[in-house]
Amino acid sequence: MTKAIASPSVRSLAARRGIDIDALAGRLGRETVVREDVVNTMQKSQHGAAAFWDVDHAAYGPVSEEPIARISRVAAKNLSAAQTLIPAVTHHDEAEIGAIEDLRAKFKLEAANRGTRLTALAFHVAVLTRCLQEFPRFNASLSADGEVLVLKNYCHVGLAVDTPRGLVVPVIRNTDQKGIFAIADDIADLANRSRENAVRPEEMGGASMTITNLGGIGGTAFTPIVNPPEVAILGITRTRFQPVWDGEQFKPVKMVPLDLSYDHRVIDGAMAARFLAHYARLIAEPRRLLL
């Protein structure tokens, strides 16, 4: 059997996917195996597995068919690649959000005079921006061969938006240079234009990290899929009151669940826990954003 020559990252990928890299080198008739060889083998295996879906459902009862929108097909390919190639882990935490709600109430009149809808999501974008600056490994992308980490000297935050055509992720640029009202205006503008299919191609892609917010729908936790080539994604679900012990008694406190999925090749569990704990502190005490 041919003894393969391959980088540690390629061997690691092959091992995670149960591919015998030396046997693969033999089938290819060469000594060197690169990442693309492993990925192609994985894709061929997936095509073979497609037989499980090749079923005549009409044989079991009445059915109807609905074509999948192009944007959903593109998203499906990206998500499949993410699940196949990224060893992802999700870390869960929660944050007290009462101070954010107080600030929203305080700025309500000023926001209305500006024509701004100041949502909690705007504060989440601002807090994430601060965390990306303080934890630069989250504001990065891994090279295709897994051997170089590209650290970004900018902060762009992607927002997953639910539209009639499927999920799209427009990006707010330079969030580190914008105040809370400007961020809120960008959120409203991008969300509205996404639903109207009016977002330009240059307004997509290039995010430092993405936020996917299900708070308006519900849920207590989920495991968002990392949006490649980013290395992490933040999920948010519905805020709810919880009893919190203050040392003397339980008090009802507004808490927001947080779900951080990350690429374990770049970020380890301790780093993820510190990142989300710091995020939760900033949400609980947003005045820290001014420090």
mmCIF file of C-alpha atoms in Angstrom:
data_model
loop_
_atom_site.group_PDB
_atom_site.id
_atom_site.type_symbol
_atom_site.label_atom_id
_atom_site.label_comp_id
_atom_site.label_asym_id
_atom_site.label_seq_id
_atom_site.Cartn_x
_atom_site.Cartn_y
_atom_site.Cartn_z
ATOM 1 C CA MET A 1 0.000 0.000 0.000
ATOM 2 C CA THR A 2 1.223 3.496 -0.873
ATOM 3 C CA LYS A 3 2.353 5.512 2.120
ATOM 4 C CA ALA A 4 0.683 8.881 1.738
ATOM 5 C CA ILE A 5 2.426 12.216 2.036
ATOM 6 C CA ALA A 6 -0.067 14.654 3.550
ATOM 7 C CA SER A 7 -0.108 17.651 5.855
ATOM 8 C CA PRO A 8 -1.263 17.175 9.463
ATOM 9 C CA SER A 9 -4.489 19.095 8.737
ATOM 10 C CA VAL A 10 -5.306 16.827 5.786
ATOM 11 C CA ARG A 11 -4.615 13.717 7.870
ATOM 12 C CA SER A 12 -6.791 15.127 10.634
ATOM 13 C CA LEU A 13 -9.686 15.770 8.242
ATOM 14 C CA ALA A 14 -9.388 12.287 6.763
ATOM 15 C CA ALA A 15 -9.316 10.711 10.225
ATOM 16 C CA ARG A 16 -12.397 12.638 11.354
ATOM 17 C CA ARG A 17 -14.307 11.405 8.304
ATOM 18 C CA GLY A 18 -13.130 7.821 8.531
ATOM 19 C CA ILE A 19 -11.059 7.940 5.335
ATOM 20 C CA ASP A 20 -7.948 5.744 5.119
ATOM 21 C CA ILE A 21 -5.559 8.275 3.650
ATOM 22 C CA ASP A 22 -2.955 5.688 2.653
ATOM 23 C CA ALA A 23 -5.589 3.627 0.837
ATOM 24 C CA LEU A 24 -6.794 6.812 -0.850
ATOM 25 C CA ALA A 25 -3.267 7.534 -2.081
ATOM 26 C CA GLY A 26 -3.154 4.022 -3.534
ATOM 27 C CA ARG A 27 -6.457 4.498 -5.374
ATOM 28 C CA LEU A 28 -5.240 7.827 -6.752
ATOM 29 C CA GLY A 29 -1.964 6.251 -7.887
ATOM 30 C CA ARG A 30 0.243 8.844 -6.243
ATOM 31 C CA GLU A 31 1.997 9.516 -2.969
ATOM 32 C CA THR A 32 0.770 13.023 -2.159
ATOM 33 C CA VAL A 33 -2.772 13.574 -0.892
ATOM 34 C CA VAL A 34 -4.139 17.106 -0.533
ATOM 35 C CA ARG A 35 -7.258 18.457 1.119
ATOM 36 C CA GLU A 36 -9.201 18.494 -2.166
ATOM 37 C CA ASP A 37 -8.644 14.735 -2.567
ATOM 38 C CA VAL A 38 -10.195 14.088 0.836
ATOM 39 C CA VAL A 39 -13.096 16.476 0.181
ATOM 40 C CA ASN A 40 -13.795 14.856 -3.209
ATOM 41 C CA THR A 41 -13.844 11.435 -1.568
ATOM 42 C CA MET A 42 -16.278 12.707 1.055
ATOM 43 C CA GLN A 43 -18.548 14.167 -1.625
ATOM 44 C CA LYS A 44 -18.558 10.910 -3.594
ATOM 45 C CA SER A 45 -19.501 9.097 -0.404
ATOM 46 C CA GLN A 46 -22.337 11.563 0.104
ATOM 47 C CA HIS A 47 -23.584 10.967 -3.435
ATOM 48 C CA GLY A 48 -23.679 7.262 -2.683
ATOM 49 C CA ALA A 49 -25.617 7.946 0.477
ATOM 50 C CA ALA A 50 -28.170 9.841 -1.610
ATOM 51 C CA ALA A 51 -29.729 6.469 -2.410
ATOM 52 C CA PHE A 52 -31.412 6.656 0.984
ATOM 53 C CA TRP A 53 -33.444 9.631 -0.322
ATOM 54 C CA ASP A 54 -34.173 8.052 -3.726
ATOM 55 C CA VAL A 55 -37.613 6.839 -2.711
ATOM 56 C CA ASP A 56 -40.942 6.784 -4.522
ATOM 57 C CA HIS A 57 -42.957 8.449 -1.766
ATOM 58 C CA ALA A 58 -46.119 8.316 -3.873
ATOM 59 C CA ALA A 59 -46.101 4.547 -3.439
ATOM 60 C CA TYR A 60 -47.070 5.114 0.205
ATOM 61 C CA GLY A 61 -49.797 7.722 -0.247
ATOM 62 C CA PRO A 62 -50.743 11.044 -1.868
ATOM 63 C CA VAL A 63 -47.918 13.576 -2.260
ATOM 64 C CA SER A 64 -47.299 16.952 -3.874
ATOM 65 C CA GLU A 65 -44.048 18.575 -4.953
ATOM 66 C CA GLU A 66 -42.632 22.024 -4.319
ATOM 67 C CA PRO A 67 -39.466 23.265 -6.039
ATOM 68 C CA ILE A 68 -36.706 24.508 -3.729
ATOM 69 C CA ALA A 69 -35.851 28.181 -4.295
ATOM 70 C CA ARG A 70 -32.403 28.868 -5.712
ATOM 71 C CA ILE A 71 -31.315 30.831 -2.646
ATOM 72 C CA SER A 72 -32.282 27.884 -0.441
ATOM 73 C CA ARG A 73 -30.328 25.477 -2.670
ATOM 74 C CA VAL A 74 -27.230 27.675 -2.393
ATOM 75 C CA ALA A 75 -27.652 27.903 1.383
ATOM 76 C CA ALA A 76 -28.065 24.118 1.590
ATOM 77 C CA LYS A 77 -24.722 23.582 -0.160
ATOM 78 C CA ASN A 78 -22.987 26.005 2.205
ATOM 79 C CA LEU A 79 -24.546 24.415 5.272
ATOM 80 C CA SER A 80 -23.683 20.913 4.069
ATOM 81 C CA ALA A 81 -20.078 21.975 3.530
ATOM 82 C CA ALA A 82 -19.992 23.534 6.991
ATOM 83 C CA GLN A 83 -21.327 20.398 8.669
ATOM 84 C CA THR A 84 -18.957 18.184 6.688
ATOM 85 C CA LEU A 85 -15.738 20.139 7.112
ATOM 86 C CA ILE A 86 -16.068 22.017 10.406
ATOM 87 C CA PRO A 87 -15.709 20.185 13.728
ATOM 88 C CA ALA A 88 -18.239 22.437 15.437
ATOM 89 C CA VAL A 89 -19.166 22.686 19.107
ATOM 90 C CA THR A 90 -21.967 24.779 20.643
ATOM 91 C CA HIS A 91 -21.544 26.504 23.999
ATOM 92 C CA HIS A 92 -24.694 27.716 25.795
ATOM 93 C CA ASP A 93 -25.021 30.580 28.273
ATOM 94 C CA GLU A 94 -27.483 33.325 29.184
ATOM 95 C CA ALA A 95 -27.347 36.995 30.051
ATOM 96 C CA GLU A 96 -29.397 39.380 32.126
ATOM 97 C CA ILE A 97 -30.913 41.841 29.663
ATOM 98 C CA GLY A 98 -32.841 44.171 31.963
ATOM 99 C CA ALA A 99 -30.280 46.989 31.627
ATOM 100 C CA ILE A 100 -30.604 46.858 27.833
ATOM 101 C CA GLU A 101 -34.378 47.138 28.127
ATOM 102 C CA ASP A 102 -33.930 50.127 30.460
ATOM 103 C CA LEU A 103 -31.640 51.843 27.947
ATOM 104 C CA ARG A 104 -34.099 51.224 25.130
ATOM 105 C CA ALA A 105 -36.828 52.864 27.196
ATOM 106 C CA LYS A 106 -34.532 55.783 28.063
ATOM 107 C CA PHE A 107 -33.649 56.391 24.399
ATOM 108 C CA LYS A 108 -37.158 55.709 23.067
ATOM 109 C CA LEU A 109 -38.087 59.362 22.483
ATOM 110 C CA GLU A 110 -34.697 60.259 20.982
ATOM 111 C CA ALA A 111 -34.875 57.208 18.700
ATOM 112 C CA ALA A 112 -38.422 58.105 17.614
ATOM 113 C CA ASN A 113 -37.331 61.663 16.785
ATOM 114 C CA ARG A 114 -34.564 60.221 14.608
ATOM 115 C CA GLY A 115 -36.955 57.775 12.953
ATOM 116 C CA THR A 116 -34.947 54.882 14.406
ATOM 117 C CA ARG A 117 -36.380 51.609 15.688
ATOM 118 C CA LEU A 118 -34.008 50.783 18.532
ATOM 119 C CA THR A 119 -34.178 47.018 19.065
ATOM 120 C CA ALA A 120 -32.291 44.776 21.469
ATOM 121 C CA LEU A 121 -30.548 43.299 18.411
ATOM 122 C CA ALA A 122 -28.698 46.590 17.886
ATOM 123 C CA PHE A 123 -27.154 46.217 21.340
ATOM 124 C CA HIS A 124 -26.243 42.603 20.568
ATOM 125 C CA VAL A 125 -24.386 43.786 17.446
ATOM 126 C CA ALA A 126 -22.553 46.445 19.470
ATOM 127 C CA VAL A 127 -21.622 43.948 22.189
ATOM 128 C CA LEU A 128 -20.467 41.358 19.663
ATOM 129 C CA THR A 129 -18.304 44.013 18.021
ATOM 130 C CA ARG A 130 -16.590 44.756 21.327
ATOM 131 C CA CYS A 131 -16.026 41.048 21.956
ATOM 132 C CA LEU A 132 -14.532 40.569 18.485
ATOM 133 C CA GLN A 133 -12.051 43.327 19.277
ATOM 134 C CA GLU A 134 -11.122 41.782 22.611
ATOM 135 C CA PHE A 135 -11.039 38.172 21.331
ATOM 136 C CA PRO A 136 -9.398 38.548 17.889
ATOM 137 C CA ARG A 137 -9.323 34.791 17.253
ATOM 138 C CA PHE A 138 -13.098 34.959 16.736
ATOM 139 C CA ASN A 139 -12.613 37.670 14.106
ATOM 140 C CA ALA A 140 -10.696 35.348 11.805
ATOM 141 C CA SER A 141 -10.956 32.788 9.034
ATOM 142 C CA LEU A 142 -9.031 29.588 8.430
ATOM 143 C CA SER A 143 -7.351 29.035 5.078
ATOM 144 C CA ALA A 144 -8.733 26.260 2.850
ATOM 145 C CA ASP A 145 -5.836 23.939 3.735
ATOM 146 C CA GLY A 146 -6.328 24.622 7.446
ATOM 147 C CA GLU A 147 -2.742 25.801 7.897
ATOM 148 C CA VAL A 148 -3.088 29.606 8.084
ATOM 149 C CA LEU A 149 -5.355 31.722 10.285
ATOM 150 C CA VAL A 150 -6.329 35.046 8.700
ATOM 151 C CA LEU A 151 -6.911 37.644 11.458
ATOM 152 C CA LYS A 152 -9.182 40.499 10.340
ATOM 153 C CA ASN A 153 -8.506 44.113 11.243
ATOM 154 C CA TYR A 154 -12.123 45.129 10.684
ATOM 155 C CA CYS A 155 -15.485 44.351 12.270
ATOM 156 C CA HIS A 156 -18.371 43.422 9.976
ATOM 157 C CA VAL A 157 -21.365 41.633 11.521
ATOM 158 C CA GLY A 158 -23.626 39.356 9.475
ATOM 159 C CA LEU A 159 -27.337 39.105 10.270
ATOM 160 C CA ALA A 160 -29.316 36.001 9.352
ATOM 161 C CA VAL A 161 -32.636 37.258 7.935
ATOM 162 C CA ASP A 162 -35.673 35.050 7.323
ATOM 163 C CA THR A 163 -37.263 35.910 3.957
ATOM 164 C CA PRO A 164 -39.988 34.317 1.818
ATOM 165 C CA ARG A 165 -37.215 33.016 -0.466
ATOM 166 C CA GLY A 166 -35.161 31.525 2.358
ATOM 167 C CA LEU A 167 -32.399 32.590 4.722
ATOM 168 C CA VAL A 168 -30.035 35.380 3.641
ATOM 169 C CA VAL A 169 -27.135 36.958 5.538
ATOM 170 C CA PRO A 170 -26.543 40.635 4.728
ATOM 171 C CA VAL A 171 -23.632 42.282 6.521
ATOM 172 C CA ILE A 172 -23.347 45.495 8.532
ATOM 173 C CA ARG A 173 -19.940 46.970 7.678
ATOM 174 C CA ASN A 174 -17.564 48.648 10.139
ATOM 175 C CA THR A 175 -19.710 48.182 13.223
ATOM 176 C CA ASP A 176 -16.727 49.273 15.331
ATOM 177 C CA GLN A 177 -17.068 52.756 13.817
ATOM 178 C CA LYS A 178 -20.822 53.144 14.400
ATOM 179 C CA GLY A 179 -22.965 54.185 17.319
ATOM 180 C CA ILE A 180 -26.030 52.311 18.516
ATOM 181 C CA PHE A 181 -28.498 54.381 16.449
ATOM 182 C CA ALA A 182 -26.520 53.898 13.231
ATOM 183 C CA ILE A 183 -26.355 50.159 13.880
ATOM 184 C CA ALA A 184 -30.117 50.066 14.505
ATOM 185 C CA ASP A 185 -30.748 51.942 11.239
ATOM 186 C CA ASP A 186 -28.534 49.494 9.330
ATOM 187 C CA ILE A 187 -30.357 46.508 10.841
ATOM 188 C CA ALA A 188 -33.756 47.858 9.796
ATOM 189 C CA ASP A 189 -32.546 48.812 6.320
ATOM 190 C CA LEU A 190 -30.853 45.476 5.578
ATOM 191 C CA ALA A 191 -33.720 43.414 6.995
ATOM 192 C CA ASN A 192 -36.336 45.290 4.968
ATOM 193 C CA ARG A 193 -34.355 45.160 1.731
ATOM 194 C CA SER A 194 -33.553 41.467 2.279
ATOM 195 C CA ARG A 195 -37.262 40.655 2.421
ATOM 196 C CA GLU A 196 -37.789 42.725 -0.739
ATOM 197 C CA ASN A 197 -34.924 40.960 -2.534
ATOM 198 C CA ALA A 198 -33.150 44.312 -2.859
ATOM 199 C CA VAL A 199 -29.840 43.588 -1.107
ATOM 200 C CA ARG A 200 -26.869 44.081 -3.423
ATOM 201 C CA PRO A 201 -24.247 41.317 -3.831
ATOM 202 C CA GLU A 202 -21.559 43.514 -2.276
ATOM 203 C CA GLU A 203 -23.678 43.733 0.886
ATOM 204 C CA MET A 204 -23.341 39.991 1.411
ATOM 205 C CA GLY A 205 -20.268 38.076 2.554
ATOM 206 C CA GLY A 206 -17.092 39.154 4.289
ATOM 207 C CA ALA A 207 -18.529 39.121 7.808
ATOM 208 C CA SER A 208 -16.350 38.803 10.872
ATOM 209 C CA MET A 209 -19.092 36.785 12.550
ATOM 210 C CA THR A 210 -22.841 36.237 12.166
ATOM 211 C CA ILE A 211 -25.792 36.621 14.542
ATOM 212 C CA THR A 212 -28.898 34.497 14.042
ATOM 213 C CA ASN A 213 -31.793 35.712 16.164
ATOM 214 C CA LEU A 214 -34.852 33.529 16.814
ATOM 215 C CA GLY A 215 -36.030 35.628 19.739
ATOM 216 C CA GLY A 216 -39.057 36.914 17.862
ATOM 217 C CA ILE A 217 -40.231 33.355 17.224
ATOM 218 C CA GLY A 218 -39.377 31.450 20.386
ATOM 219 C CA GLY A 219 -37.246 28.636 21.719
ATOM 220 C CA THR A 220 -34.904 28.238 24.633
ATOM 221 C CA ALA A 221 -31.727 27.055 22.845
ATOM 222 C CA PHE A 222 -30.443 25.738 19.521
ATOM 223 C CA THR A 223 -27.191 24.859 17.757
ATOM 224 C CA PRO A 224 -26.571 27.341 14.924
ATOM 225 C CA ILE A 225 -24.326 26.164 12.073
ATOM 226 C CA VAL A 226 -21.111 28.125 11.560
ATOM 227 C CA ASN A 227 -21.283 30.180 8.347
ATOM 228 C CA PRO A 228 -17.997 29.457 6.497
ATOM 229 C CA PRO A 229 -15.449 30.929 6.164
ATOM 230 C CA GLU A 230 -16.260 32.433 9.580
ATOM 231 C CA VAL A 231 -15.167 30.507 12.667
ATOM 232 C CA ALA A 232 -18.136 31.199 14.960
ATOM 233 C CA ILE A 233 -21.800 32.172 14.999
ATOM 234 C CA LEU A 234 -24.000 33.520 17.789
ATOM 235 C CA GLY A 235 -27.578 32.338 18.248
ATOM 236 C CA ILE A 236 -30.161 34.206 20.318
ATOM 237 C CA THR A 237 -33.552 32.906 21.461
ATOM 238 C CA ARG A 238 -36.512 34.370 23.303
ATOM 239 C CA THR A 239 -35.958 36.515 26.384
ATOM 240 C CA ARG A 240 -37.883 35.306 29.423
ATOM 241 C CA PHE A 241 -38.161 35.950 33.149
ATOM 242 C CA GLN A 242 -36.277 33.537 35.393
ATOM 243 C CA PRO A 243 -35.968 33.331 39.186
ATOM 244 C CA VAL A 244 -32.449 34.400 40.175
ATOM 245 C CA TRP A 245 -31.085 34.108 43.731
ATOM 246 C CA ASP A 246 -29.598 37.400 44.948
ATOM 247 C CA GLY A 247 -28.212 35.970 48.194
ATOM 248 C CA GLU A 248 -31.363 36.552 50.179
ATOM 249 C CA GLN A 249 -34.286 35.759 47.913
ATOM 250 C CA PHE A 250 -35.288 34.802 44.385
ATOM 251 C CA LYS A 251 -36.050 37.723 42.076
ATOM 252 C CA PRO A 252 -37.620 37.641 38.597
ATOM 253 C CA VAL A 253 -34.895 38.620 36.140
ATOM 254 C CA LYS A 254 -35.123 39.005 32.360
ATOM 255 C CA MET A 255 -32.645 36.583 30.793
ATOM 256 C CA VAL A 256 -31.711 36.044 27.157
ATOM 257 C CA PRO A 257 -30.368 32.605 26.086
ATOM 258 C CA LEU A 258 -27.134 32.663 24.056
ATOM 259 C CA ASP A 259 -25.809 29.864 21.834
ATOM 260 C CA LEU A 260 -22.261 30.096 20.460
ATOM 261 C CA SER A 261 -21.214 27.564 17.816
ATOM 262 C CA TYR A 262 -17.532 27.585 16.910
ATOM 263 C CA ASP A 263 -14.919 25.856 14.771
ATOM 264 C CA HIS A 264 -12.922 23.710 17.184
ATOM 265 C CA ARG A 265 -9.891 23.817 14.879
ATOM 266 C CA VAL A 266 -9.505 27.504 15.756
ATOM 267 C CA ILE A 267 -11.298 27.979 19.087
ATOM 268 C CA ASP A 268 -11.158 25.692 22.099
ATOM 269 C CA GLY A 269 -13.836 25.216 24.734
ATOM 270 C CA ALA A 270 -12.223 27.427 27.376
ATOM 271 C CA MET A 271 -11.832 30.298 24.913
ATOM 272 C CA ALA A 272 -15.463 29.967 23.829
ATOM 273 C CA ALA A 273 -16.656 29.960 27.440
ATOM 274 C CA ARG A 274 -14.629 33.100 28.225
ATOM 275 C CA PHE A 275 -15.905 34.826 25.098
ATOM 276 C CA LEU A 276 -19.566 34.154 25.892
ATOM 277 C CA ALA A 277 -19.122 34.975 29.585
ATOM 278 C CA HIS A 278 -17.642 38.346 28.621
ATOM 279 C CA TYR A 279 -20.459 38.860 26.130
ATOM 280 C CA ALA A 280 -22.994 38.160 28.888
ATOM 281 C CA ARG A 281 -21.264 40.669 31.209
ATOM 282 C CA LEU A 282 -21.487 43.405 28.567
ATOM 283 C CA ILE A 283 -25.159 42.668 27.948
ATOM 284 C CA ALA A 284 -25.871 42.765 31.694
ATOM 285 C CA GLU A 285 -23.895 46.006 32.159
ATOM 286 C CA PRO A 286 -23.941 47.836 28.797
ATOM 287 C CA ARG A 287 -22.238 50.876 30.324
ATOM 288 C CA ARG A 288 -19.051 48.794 30.011
ATOM 289 C CA LEU A 289 -19.303 49.504 26.268
ATOM 290 C CA LEU A 290 -18.337 53.094 27.064
ATOM 291 C CA LEU A 291 -15.190 52.103 28.971
#
